[in-house]
Coordinates of C-alpha atoms and ligand atoms in Angstrom, one line a residue:
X1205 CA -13.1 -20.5 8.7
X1206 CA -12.1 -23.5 10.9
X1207 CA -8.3 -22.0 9.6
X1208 CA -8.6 -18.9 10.9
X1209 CA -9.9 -19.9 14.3
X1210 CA -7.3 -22.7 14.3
X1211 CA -4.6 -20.3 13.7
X1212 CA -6.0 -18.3 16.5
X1213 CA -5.4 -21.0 18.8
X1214 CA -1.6 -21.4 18.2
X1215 CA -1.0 -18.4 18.4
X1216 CA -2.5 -18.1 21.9
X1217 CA -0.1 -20.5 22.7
X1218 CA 2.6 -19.7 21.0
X1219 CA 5.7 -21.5 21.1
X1220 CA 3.7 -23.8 23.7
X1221 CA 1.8 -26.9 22.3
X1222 CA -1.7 -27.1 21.3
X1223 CA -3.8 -30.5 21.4
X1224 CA -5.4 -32.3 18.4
X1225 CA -8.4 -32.3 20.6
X1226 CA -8.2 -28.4 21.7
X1227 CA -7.5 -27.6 17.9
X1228 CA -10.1 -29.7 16.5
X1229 CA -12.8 -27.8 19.2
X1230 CA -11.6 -24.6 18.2
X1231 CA -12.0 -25.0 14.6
X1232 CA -15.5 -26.9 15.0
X1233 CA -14.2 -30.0 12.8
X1234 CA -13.1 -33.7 14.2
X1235 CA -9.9 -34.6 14.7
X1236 CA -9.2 -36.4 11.5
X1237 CA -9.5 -32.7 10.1
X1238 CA -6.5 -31.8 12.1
X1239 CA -3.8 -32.4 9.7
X1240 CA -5.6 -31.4 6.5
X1241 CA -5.6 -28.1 8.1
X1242 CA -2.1 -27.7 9.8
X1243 CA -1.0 -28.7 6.0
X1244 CA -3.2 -25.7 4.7
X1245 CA -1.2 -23.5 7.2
X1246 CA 1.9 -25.2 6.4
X1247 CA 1.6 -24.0 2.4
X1248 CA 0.7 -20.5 3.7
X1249 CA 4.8 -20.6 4.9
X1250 CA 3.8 -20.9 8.7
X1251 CA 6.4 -22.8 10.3
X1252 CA 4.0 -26.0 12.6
X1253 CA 5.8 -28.4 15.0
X1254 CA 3.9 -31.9 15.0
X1255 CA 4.0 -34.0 18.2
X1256 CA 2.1 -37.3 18.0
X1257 CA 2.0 -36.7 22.3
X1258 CA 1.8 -33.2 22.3
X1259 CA -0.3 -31.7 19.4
X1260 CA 0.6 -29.0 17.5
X1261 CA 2.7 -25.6 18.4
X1262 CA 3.6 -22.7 16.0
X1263 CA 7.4 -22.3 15.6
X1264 CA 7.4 -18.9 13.3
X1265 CA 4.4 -16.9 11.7
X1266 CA 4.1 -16.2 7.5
X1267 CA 6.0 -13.6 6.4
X1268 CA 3.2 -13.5 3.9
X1269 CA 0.5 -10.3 3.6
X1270 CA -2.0 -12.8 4.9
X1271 CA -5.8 -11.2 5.8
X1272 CA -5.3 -13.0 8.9
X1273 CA -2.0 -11.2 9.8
X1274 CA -3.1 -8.0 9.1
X1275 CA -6.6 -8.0 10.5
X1276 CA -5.1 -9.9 14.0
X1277 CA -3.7 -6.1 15.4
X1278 CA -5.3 -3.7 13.3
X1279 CA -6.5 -0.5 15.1
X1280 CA -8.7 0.4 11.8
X1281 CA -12.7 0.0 12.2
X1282 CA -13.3 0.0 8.4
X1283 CA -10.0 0.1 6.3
X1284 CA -9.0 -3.8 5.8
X1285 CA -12.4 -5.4 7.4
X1286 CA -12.2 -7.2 3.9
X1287 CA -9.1 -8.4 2.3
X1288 CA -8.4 -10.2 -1.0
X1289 CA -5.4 -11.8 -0.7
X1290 CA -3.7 -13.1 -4.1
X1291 CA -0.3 -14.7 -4.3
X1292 CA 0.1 -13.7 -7.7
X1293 CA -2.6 -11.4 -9.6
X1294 CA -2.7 -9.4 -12.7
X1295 CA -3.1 -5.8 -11.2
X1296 CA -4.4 -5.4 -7.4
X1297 CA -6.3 -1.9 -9.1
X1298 CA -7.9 -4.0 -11.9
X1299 CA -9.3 -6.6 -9.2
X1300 CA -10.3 -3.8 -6.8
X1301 CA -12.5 -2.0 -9.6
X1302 CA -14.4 -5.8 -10.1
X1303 CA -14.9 -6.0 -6.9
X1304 CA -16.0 -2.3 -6.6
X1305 CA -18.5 -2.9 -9.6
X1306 CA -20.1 -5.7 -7.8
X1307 CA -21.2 -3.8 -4.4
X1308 CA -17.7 -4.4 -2.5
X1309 CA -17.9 -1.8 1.2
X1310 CA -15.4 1.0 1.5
X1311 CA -12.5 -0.1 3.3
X1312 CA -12.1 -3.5 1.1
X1313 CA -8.2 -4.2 0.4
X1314 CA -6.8 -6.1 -2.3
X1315 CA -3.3 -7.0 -1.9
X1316 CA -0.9 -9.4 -3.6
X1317 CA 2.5 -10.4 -2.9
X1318 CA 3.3 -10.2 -6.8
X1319 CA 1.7 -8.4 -9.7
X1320 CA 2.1 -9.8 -13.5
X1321 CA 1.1 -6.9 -15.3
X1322 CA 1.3 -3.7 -12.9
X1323 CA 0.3 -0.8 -13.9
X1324 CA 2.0 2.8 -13.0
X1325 CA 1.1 6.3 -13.8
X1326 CA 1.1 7.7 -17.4
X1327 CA 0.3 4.2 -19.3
X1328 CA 3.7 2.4 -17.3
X1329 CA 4.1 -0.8 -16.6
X1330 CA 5.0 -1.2 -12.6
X1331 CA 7.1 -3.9 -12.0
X1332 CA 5.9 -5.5 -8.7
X1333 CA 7.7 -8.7 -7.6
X1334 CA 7.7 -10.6 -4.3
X1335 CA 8.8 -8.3 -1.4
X1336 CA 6.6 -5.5 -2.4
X1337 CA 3.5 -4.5 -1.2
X1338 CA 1.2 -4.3 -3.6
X1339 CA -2.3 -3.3 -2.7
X1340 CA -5.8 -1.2 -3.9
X1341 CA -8.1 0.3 -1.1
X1342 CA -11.4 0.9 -2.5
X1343 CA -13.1 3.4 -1.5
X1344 CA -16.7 5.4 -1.8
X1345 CA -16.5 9.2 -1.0
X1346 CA -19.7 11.4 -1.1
X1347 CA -17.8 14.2 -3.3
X1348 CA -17.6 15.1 -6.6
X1349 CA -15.5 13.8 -9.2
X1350 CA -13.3 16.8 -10.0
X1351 CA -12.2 16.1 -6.0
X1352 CA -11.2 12.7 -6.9
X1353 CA -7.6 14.1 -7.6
X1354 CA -7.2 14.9 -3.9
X1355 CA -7.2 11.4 -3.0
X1356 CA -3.6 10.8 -4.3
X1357 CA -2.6 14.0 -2.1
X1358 CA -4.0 12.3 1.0
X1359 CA -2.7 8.7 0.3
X1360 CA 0.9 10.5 -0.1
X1361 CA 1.3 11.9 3.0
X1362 CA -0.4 8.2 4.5
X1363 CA 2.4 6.7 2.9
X1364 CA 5.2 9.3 3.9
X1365 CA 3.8 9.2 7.6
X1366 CA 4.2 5.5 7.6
X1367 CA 7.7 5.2 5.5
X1368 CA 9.1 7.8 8.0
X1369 CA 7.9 6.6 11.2
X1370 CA 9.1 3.0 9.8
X1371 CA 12.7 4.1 9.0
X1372 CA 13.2 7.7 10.6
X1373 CA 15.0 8.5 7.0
X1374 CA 14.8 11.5 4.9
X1375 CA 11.2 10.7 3.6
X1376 CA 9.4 12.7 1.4
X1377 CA 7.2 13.3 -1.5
X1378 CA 7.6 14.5 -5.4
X1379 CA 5.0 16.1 -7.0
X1380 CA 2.2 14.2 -7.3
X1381 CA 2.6 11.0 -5.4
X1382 CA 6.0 9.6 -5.4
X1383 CA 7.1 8.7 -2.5
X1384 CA 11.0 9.3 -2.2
X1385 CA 13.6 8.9 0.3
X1386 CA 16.8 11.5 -0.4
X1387 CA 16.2 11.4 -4.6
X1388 CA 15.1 7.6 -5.1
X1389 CA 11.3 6.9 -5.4
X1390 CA 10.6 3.8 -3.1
X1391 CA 7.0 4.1 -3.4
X1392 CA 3.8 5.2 -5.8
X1393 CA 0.3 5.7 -5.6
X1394 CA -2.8 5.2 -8.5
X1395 CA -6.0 6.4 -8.4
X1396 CA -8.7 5.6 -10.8
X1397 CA -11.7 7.0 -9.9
X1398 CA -14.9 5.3 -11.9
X1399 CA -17.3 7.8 -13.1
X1400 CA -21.5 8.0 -14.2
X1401 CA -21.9 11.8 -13.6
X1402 CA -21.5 11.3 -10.2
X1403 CA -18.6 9.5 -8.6
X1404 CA -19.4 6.2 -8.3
X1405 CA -16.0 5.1 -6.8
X1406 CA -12.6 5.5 -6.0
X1407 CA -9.4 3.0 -6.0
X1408 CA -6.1 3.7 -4.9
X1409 CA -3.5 1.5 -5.8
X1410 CA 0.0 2.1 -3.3
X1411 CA 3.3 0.2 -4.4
X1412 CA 5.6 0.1 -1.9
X1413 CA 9.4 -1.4 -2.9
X1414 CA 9.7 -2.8 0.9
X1415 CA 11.4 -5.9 0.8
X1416 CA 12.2 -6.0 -3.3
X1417 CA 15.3 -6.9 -4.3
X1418 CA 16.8 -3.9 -6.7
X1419 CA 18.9 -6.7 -8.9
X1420 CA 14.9 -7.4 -10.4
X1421 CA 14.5 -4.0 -11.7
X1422 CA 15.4 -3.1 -15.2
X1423 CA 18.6 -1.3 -15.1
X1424 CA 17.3 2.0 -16.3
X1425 CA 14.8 1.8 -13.4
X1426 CA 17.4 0.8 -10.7
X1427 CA 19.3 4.2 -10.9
X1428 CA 16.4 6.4 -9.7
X1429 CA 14.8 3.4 -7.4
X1430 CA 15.4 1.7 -3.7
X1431 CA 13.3 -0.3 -1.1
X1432 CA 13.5 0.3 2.2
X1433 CA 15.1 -2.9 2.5
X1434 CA 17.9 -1.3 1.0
X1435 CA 17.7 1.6 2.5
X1436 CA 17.9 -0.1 5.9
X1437 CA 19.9 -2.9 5.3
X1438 CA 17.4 -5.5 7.1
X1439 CA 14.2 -7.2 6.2
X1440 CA 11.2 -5.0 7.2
X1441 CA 7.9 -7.1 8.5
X1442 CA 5.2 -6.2 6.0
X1443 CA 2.6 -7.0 8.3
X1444 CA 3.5 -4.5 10.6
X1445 CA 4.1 -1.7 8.0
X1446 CA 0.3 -2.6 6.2
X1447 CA -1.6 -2.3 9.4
X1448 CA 0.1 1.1 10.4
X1449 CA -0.7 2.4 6.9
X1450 CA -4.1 1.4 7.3
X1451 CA -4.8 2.8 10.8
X1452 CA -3.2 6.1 9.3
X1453 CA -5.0 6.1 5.5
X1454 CA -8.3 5.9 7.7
X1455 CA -7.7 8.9 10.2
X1456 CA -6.6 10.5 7.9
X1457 CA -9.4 10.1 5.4
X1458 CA -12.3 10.6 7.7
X1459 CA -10.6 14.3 8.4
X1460 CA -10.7 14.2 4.7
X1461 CA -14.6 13.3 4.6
X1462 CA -15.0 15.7 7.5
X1463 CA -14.1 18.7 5.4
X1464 CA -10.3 18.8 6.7
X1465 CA -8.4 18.9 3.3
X1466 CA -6.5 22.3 3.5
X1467 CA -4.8 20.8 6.4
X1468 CA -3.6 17.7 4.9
X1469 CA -2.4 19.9 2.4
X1470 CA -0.8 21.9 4.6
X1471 CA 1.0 18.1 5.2
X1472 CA 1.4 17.2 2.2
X1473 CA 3.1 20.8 1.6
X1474 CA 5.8 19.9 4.3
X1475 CA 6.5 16.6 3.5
X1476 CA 6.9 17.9 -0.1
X1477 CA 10.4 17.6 -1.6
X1478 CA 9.1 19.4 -5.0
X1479 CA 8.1 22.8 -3.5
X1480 CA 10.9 25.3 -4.0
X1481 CA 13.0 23.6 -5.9
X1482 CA 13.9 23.6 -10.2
X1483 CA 11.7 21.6 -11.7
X1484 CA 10.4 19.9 -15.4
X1485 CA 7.2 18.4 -16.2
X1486 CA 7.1 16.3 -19.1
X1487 CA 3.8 15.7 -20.7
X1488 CA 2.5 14.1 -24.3
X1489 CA 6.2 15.4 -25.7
X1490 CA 5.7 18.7 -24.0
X1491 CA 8.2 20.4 -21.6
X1492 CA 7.2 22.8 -18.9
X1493 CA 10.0 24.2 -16.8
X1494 CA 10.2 26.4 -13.8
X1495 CA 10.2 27.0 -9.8
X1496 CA 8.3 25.1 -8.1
X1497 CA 6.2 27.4 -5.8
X1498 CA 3.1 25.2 -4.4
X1499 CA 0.0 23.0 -5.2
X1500 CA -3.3 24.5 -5.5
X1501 CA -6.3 22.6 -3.5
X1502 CA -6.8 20.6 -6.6
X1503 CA -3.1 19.2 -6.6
X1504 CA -2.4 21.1 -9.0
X1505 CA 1.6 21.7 -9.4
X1506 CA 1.8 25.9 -9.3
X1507 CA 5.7 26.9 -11.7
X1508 CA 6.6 29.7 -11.8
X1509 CA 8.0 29.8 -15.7
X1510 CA 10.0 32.7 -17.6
X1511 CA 6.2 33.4 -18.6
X1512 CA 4.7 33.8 -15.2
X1513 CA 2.8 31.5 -13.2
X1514 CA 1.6 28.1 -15.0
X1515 CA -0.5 25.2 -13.4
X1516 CA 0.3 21.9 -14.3
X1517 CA -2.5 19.0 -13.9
X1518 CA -0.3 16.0 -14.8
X1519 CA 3.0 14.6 -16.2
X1520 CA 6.0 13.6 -14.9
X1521 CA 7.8 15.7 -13.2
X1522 CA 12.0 16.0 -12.7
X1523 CA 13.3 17.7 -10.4
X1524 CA 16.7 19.7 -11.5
X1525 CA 18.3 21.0 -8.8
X1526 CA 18.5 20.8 -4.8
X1527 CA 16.2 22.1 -2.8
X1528 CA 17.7 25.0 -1.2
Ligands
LIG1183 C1 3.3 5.2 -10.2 O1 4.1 5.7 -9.4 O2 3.5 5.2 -11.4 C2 2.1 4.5 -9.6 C3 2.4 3.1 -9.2 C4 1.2 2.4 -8.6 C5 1.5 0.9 -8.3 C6 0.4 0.2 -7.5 S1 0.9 -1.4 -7.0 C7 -0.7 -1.7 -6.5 C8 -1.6 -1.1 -7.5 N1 -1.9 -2.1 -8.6 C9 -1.4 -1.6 -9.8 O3 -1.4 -2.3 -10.8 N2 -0.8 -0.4 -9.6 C10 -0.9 0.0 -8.2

């Protein structure tokens, strides 16, 4: 704790010194406490002047997804309130549904700035190295579990939102949840909901390739894939981009809980780049192709086929042609 409140001091001051004594009052420890805990910021990667006259000041900020980073300028009241922050964990979804299990509030993140064993859609492995963000919101909707599904619908268009008003490029989303900008996913969304005839609850896992270096990628991946670092051609502060996606996710959700899907749909319907255009949906070996011509309130992907109208629940899905 005496971190966090120490942290709070320099960056009060920032760029201006703080004194051992004034640092060691804030935090509630003695002086010879000081250093230990400037060190434990110092292996977090934030950047601590030391004068032996002076004290303390704070030169640059972790570039880190730190809990303290995000929650310092969040405008969310329940999305982020509790973050686990890993350097390096297995899957951020697999941690979330622990946590979940043992009583965890709705709102709890888990975000890591690596992943070892990611997991995508459809059994895939997600390749999630540093420069990513990598993160699980758990959450714990009173609905029932066929409307678990919608969840990935909302998060979309809380991810496109943020993507767009981040880079003002040509964001948008591909049937179910990727999140694409022109024709190269930069983003993807998991849900897993956990079941015992009721829901019990929900996690959705977001990858965002922000700041990942494409080089990383296998090269059958990199064709179809970019980052918005890429995109841009500059580093993007993570920070920033979490706690926007957070404020948004959680208006957005409680007009979800209020009853207010059909009109996220209605968001998600604009934002799609799926609707209208050619498309194939690969599923267990089996091909469905056809137009494109809307989601049903289930996310359901509505074709229209040589054999009429077929709804498609799952699979991947290619699209063919341009929109037009
Ligand atoms: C997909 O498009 O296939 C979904 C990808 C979801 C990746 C995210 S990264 C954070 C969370 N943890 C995981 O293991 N997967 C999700």
């Amino acid at each position: 704790m005496s971190k966090k409140e120490i942290l709070k001091a320099l960056h009060e001051k920032k760029g201006e010194y703080v004194s051992d004594e004034e640092l060691a009052s804030e935090g509630g420890i003695s002086l010879e406490q000081v250093p230990q805990e400037i060190q434990w910021l110092k292996d977090d990667d934030y950047i601590i002047e030391h004068s032996s006259e002076l004290g303390y000041r704070l030169i640059k900020v972790s570039n880190r997804l730190l809990p303290y980073e995000i929650q310092r300028d969040l405008h969310a009241s329940y999305m982020g309130v509790e973050i686990h922050y890993f350097k390096e964990v297995d899957s951020t979804n697999e941690v979330a549904k622990k946590l979940a299990l043992e009583g965890a509030p709705e709102g709890t993140i888990v975000i890591a700035e690596s992943q070892s064993s990611g997991k995508g859609r459809l059994g895939k492995k997600w390749i999630s190295p540093s420069g990513g963000v990598w993160m699980t919101i758990i959450l714990r909707p009173d609905i029932p579990p066929r409307q678990a599904p919608q969840l990935t619908l909302v998060t979309g268009v809380a991810v496109a939102e943020t993507l767009s008003k981040e880079c003002g490029l040509d964001v948008g989303i591909k049937w179910p949840n990727d999140i694409l900008i022109g024709n190269k996913k930069v983003s993807g969304i998991l849900t897993e909901a956990i079941t015992n005839q009721e829901l019990d609850f929900v996690v959705v896992g977001i990858g965002i390739d922000l700041n990942v270096d494409l080089d990383s990628f296998p090269p059958e991946l990199r064709e179809g894939a970019t980052s918005l670092k890429r995109e841009l051609d500059r580093d993007i502060p993570g920070v920033k981009l979490v706690q926007n996606f957070l404020a948004d996710f959680e208006n957005l959700y409680n007009e979800f809980k209020a009853g207010n899907f059909p009109e996220i749909l209605a968001e998600w319907r604009r934002l799609s780049k799926t609707i209208g255009r050619q498309v194939e949906v690969r599923k267990r070996g089996r091909v469905v192709t056809g137009e494109a011509v809307g989601v049903n309130k289930d996310g359901m992907l509505i074709l229209e086929t040589e054999d009429g109208l077929r709804k498609v629940i799952s699979g991947e899905c290619i699209h063919l042609n341009k929109k037009h």
